[in-house]
Amino acid sequence: MIWLRYSAVFLAVAIGVSQAVRLLGITKDEMLGSAAQIIVPAMIAALIEGQQYVRRHGALPGARRAWSFAFIGTLVATSLNVALAYAGPGLAPEFAKLAIAVPGSQQFVTLLLMYAGGYLLANRFFFGIGAGNTVSRDKAREERGLK
């Protein structure tokens, strides 16, 4: 199931990177972290889904399909973002910054819309990049006679 895999990759990357950065921060006695930790999970999950699309369908997705994926992926990623925000600052500190704002407040909605905008762009473009790279790789393999 596409959204189950997308969610699993998103959560694995988000929690894994958060814990790695947290561990590095503890061992190096420095505050590490970046807002990039919030967008990277969606980028990687969309890249993998683009690759899987080509493996399943054998062709590049059309623009309508890519945007459809992007919008649904944005809803999934934004929901997971909110879940991670309230899961506790020890689990995913960068995501927990959203929890500082009162749910429903203007600050909360503004932050969530900013995250959703980033997720939309990341999902759309990395889905296409993953699909395009897979097609290119498959063509190169055929030319070399490896398929």
XYZ file of C-alpha atoms in Angstrom:
147
model
C 0.000 0.000 0.000
C 1.534 3.250 -1.176
C 0.521 5.479 1.766
C 1.539 2.928 4.350
C 5.027 2.728 2.794
C 5.173 6.536 2.454
C 4.222 6.916 6.134
C 6.708 4.279 7.267
C 9.566 5.896 5.340
C 8.574 9.363 6.553
C 8.479 8.260 10.193
C 11.681 6.199 9.966
C 13.624 9.079 8.445
C 12.096 11.721 10.741
C 12.707 9.798 13.944
C 16.046 8.361 12.815
C 17.511 11.704 11.810
C 16.122 13.391 14.928
C 17.694 10.791 17.176
C 21.006 10.891 15.284
C 21.163 14.687 15.560
C 20.168 14.481 19.223
C 22.890 11.907 19.916
C 25.480 13.994 18.094
C 24.367 17.024 20.072
C 24.832 15.156 23.336
C 28.240 13.727 22.450
C 29.563 16.955 20.956
C 27.929 19.142 23.605
C 26.496 21.404 20.907
C 23.023 22.270 19.761
C 22.589 20.751 16.361
C 19.449 20.652 14.312
C 17.852 22.348 11.428
C 14.454 22.975 9.939
C 15.623 20.755 7.072
C 14.895 17.814 9.374
C 11.213 18.561 8.873
C 11.231 18.469 5.056
C 13.811 15.744 4.354
C 11.526 12.839 5.395
C 8.934 13.891 2.817
C 11.612 14.282 0.162
C 12.979 10.776 0.702
C 9.531 9.186 0.956
C 8.414 10.871 -2.295
C 11.621 9.807 -4.046
C 11.002 6.185 -3.083
C 7.363 6.383 -4.173
C 8.422 7.777 -7.566
C 10.763 4.812 -8.006
C 8.022 2.398 -6.988
C 5.574 3.996 -9.418
C 7.874 3.280 -12.358
C 8.499 -0.274 -11.164
C 4.753 -0.876 -10.954
C 3.651 0.905 -14.122
C 6.769 0.835 -16.287
C 6.403 4.477 -17.316
C 6.716 7.998 -15.952
C 3.703 9.392 -14.114
C 1.753 12.109 -15.860
C 1.456 15.588 -14.405
C -2.029 14.908 -13.050
C -0.831 11.762 -11.271
C 2.227 13.548 -9.851
C 0.139 16.434 -8.477
C -2.431 14.010 -7.093
C 0.365 12.212 -5.273
C 1.732 15.546 -4.042
C -1.573 16.692 -2.543
C -2.355 13.401 -0.822
C 1.265 13.080 0.324
C 1.029 16.566 1.786
C -2.008 15.574 3.832
C -0.227 12.462 5.090
C 3.035 14.300 5.860
C 1.241 17.166 7.599
C -0.736 14.707 9.730
C 2.445 12.859 10.656
C 4.093 16.201 11.420
C 1.346 17.037 13.918
C 1.567 13.551 15.444
C 5.346 13.883 15.847
C 4.933 17.370 17.304
C 2.869 16.004 20.167
C 4.738 12.700 20.541
C 7.240 14.451 22.739
C 10.310 16.568 22.291
C 12.596 13.593 23.013
C 11.335 11.688 19.997
C 11.624 14.380 17.311
C 12.758 17.750 18.709
C 12.460 19.742 15.468
C 8.879 18.561 14.987
C 8.055 19.402 18.611
C 8.476 23.097 17.824
C 4.978 23.044 16.353
C 3.615 21.955 19.741
C 4.739 25.266 21.254
C 1.876 26.996 19.447
C -1.633 26.550 20.821
C -3.620 24.253 18.486
C -5.991 26.334 16.400
C -4.120 29.577 17.059
C -2.931 31.770 14.215
C 0.683 30.801 14.945
C -0.176 27.084 14.805
C -2.100 27.424 11.546
C 0.637 29.569 9.980
C 3.360 27.067 10.893
C 1.263 24.157 9.662
C 0.546 25.898 6.346
C 4.240 26.658 5.898
C 5.101 23.014 6.526
C 2.312 21.869 4.205
C 3.589 24.159 1.432
C 7.062 22.687 1.774
C 5.654 19.165 1.771
C 3.604 19.878 -1.342
C 6.625 21.076 -3.306
C 8.889 18.322 -1.989
C 6.354 15.605 -2.756
C 5.665 16.868 -6.255
C 9.222 17.314 -7.385
C 10.886 14.392 -5.627
C 8.170 12.009 -6.844
C 9.087 13.059 -10.384
C 12.819 12.860 -9.696
C 12.505 9.331 -8.289
C 10.477 8.226 -11.298
C 12.798 9.912 -13.789
C 15.921 8.428 -12.225
C 14.411 4.949 -12.327
C 13.499 5.284 -16.009
C 16.998 6.575 -16.824
C 18.610 3.759 -14.882
C 16.447 1.156 -16.618
C 17.293 2.584 -20.054
C 21.004 2.567 -19.248
C 20.760 -1.060 -18.138
C 18.982 -2.006 -21.360
C 21.650 -0.281 -23.436
C 24.343 -2.229 -21.651
C 22.345 -5.421 -22.000
C 21.998 -5.973 -18.253
C 18.263 -6.375 -18.127
